Short mmCIF file of C-alpha atoms in Angstrom, two decimals:
data_model
loop_
_atom_site.label_atom_id
_atom_site.label_comp_id
_atom_site.label_asym_id
_atom_site.label_seq_id
_atom_site.Cartn_x
_atom_site.Cartn_y
_atom_site.Cartn_z
CA MET W 1 6.11 10.06 25.32
CA TYR W 2 2.80 11.74 24.60
CA THR W 3 1.22 14.15 27.17
CA ASN W 4 -2.39 14.08 28.02
CA GLU W 5 -2.74 17.33 26.03
CA ASP W 6 -1.21 15.79 22.99
CA LEU W 7 -3.71 12.81 23.22
CA ARG W 8 -6.59 15.05 23.79
CA GLY W 9 -5.70 17.11 20.77
CA PHE W 10 -5.32 13.92 18.72
CA PHE W 11 -8.69 12.52 19.75
CA ASP W 12 -10.51 15.85 19.37
CA SER W 13 -9.09 16.16 15.80
CA LEU W 14 -10.06 12.61 15.01
CA GLY W 15 -13.59 13.16 16.28
CA ARG W 16 -14.02 16.54 14.24
CA TYR W 17 -12.69 14.64 11.15
CA GLU W 18 -15.23 11.80 11.54
CA LYS W 19 -18.00 14.37 12.14
CA LEU W 20 -17.02 16.32 8.99
CA GLN W 21 -17.13 13.11 6.88
CA ARG W 22 -20.44 12.11 8.21
CA ASP W 23 -22.01 15.51 7.49
CA VAL W 24 -20.31 15.81 4.07
CA VAL W 25 -21.56 12.37 2.92
CA ARG W 26 -25.06 12.95 4.48
CA THR W 27 -25.32 16.25 2.53
CA ILE W 28 -24.29 14.58 -0.72
CA ALA W 29 -26.84 11.75 -0.07
CA GLU W 30 -29.58 14.39 0.33
CA ASN W 31 -28.86 15.67 -3.16
CA VAL W 32 -28.68 12.32 -4.99
CA GLU W 33 -31.74 10.90 -6.78
CA ASP W 34 -30.58 7.33 -7.49
CA GLN W 35 -31.87 5.45 -4.51
CA THR W 36 -29.14 2.81 -4.59
CA VAL W 37 -26.44 5.50 -4.50
CA LYS W 38 -28.36 7.34 -1.75
CA GLN W 39 -28.62 4.29 0.40
CA THR W 40 -24.93 3.61 0.02
CA LEU W 41 -24.11 7.13 1.03
CA LEU W 42 -26.44 6.99 3.96
CA ARG W 43 -24.74 3.71 5.12
CA ILE W 44 -21.37 5.36 4.94
CA SER W 45 -22.70 8.28 6.87
CA SER W 46 -23.96 5.94 9.61
CA ASP W 47 -20.42 4.23 9.61
CA GLU W 48 -18.94 7.70 10.25
CA GLN W 49 -21.33 8.17 13.17
CA ARG W 50 -20.16 4.83 14.62
CA HIS W 51 -16.55 6.00 14.18
CA MET W 52 -17.47 9.16 16.15
CA ASP W 53 -18.95 6.98 18.92
CA ILE W 54 -15.79 4.85 19.01
CA VAL W 55 -13.58 7.93 19.29
CA GLN W 56 -15.72 9.06 22.19
CA GLN W 57 -15.33 5.70 23.91
CA MET W 58 -11.68 5.89 23.48
CA ILE W 59 -11.68 9.40 25.13
CA ASP W 60 -13.76 8.07 27.98
CA LEU W 61 -11.24 5.25 28.49
CA VAL W 62 -8.14 7.40 28.27
CA PHE W 63 -9.32 10.44 30.11
CA ILE W 64 -11.05 9.13 33.18
CA GLU W 65 -12.28 12.32 34.98
#
């Protein structure tokens, strides 16, 4: 059985990982000249932001404060 502390750590790690992916992909996109590649990378970055939002929603559901 997982404790609330275990779950909080898991979700916090997951959120940090999604944020890192978003930021890395966004930085790469800023340095790409090919517009097709740039748009693809920006879409991926947006997907990572949505994942961050989902992680936050899960935290809100699990840890009602």
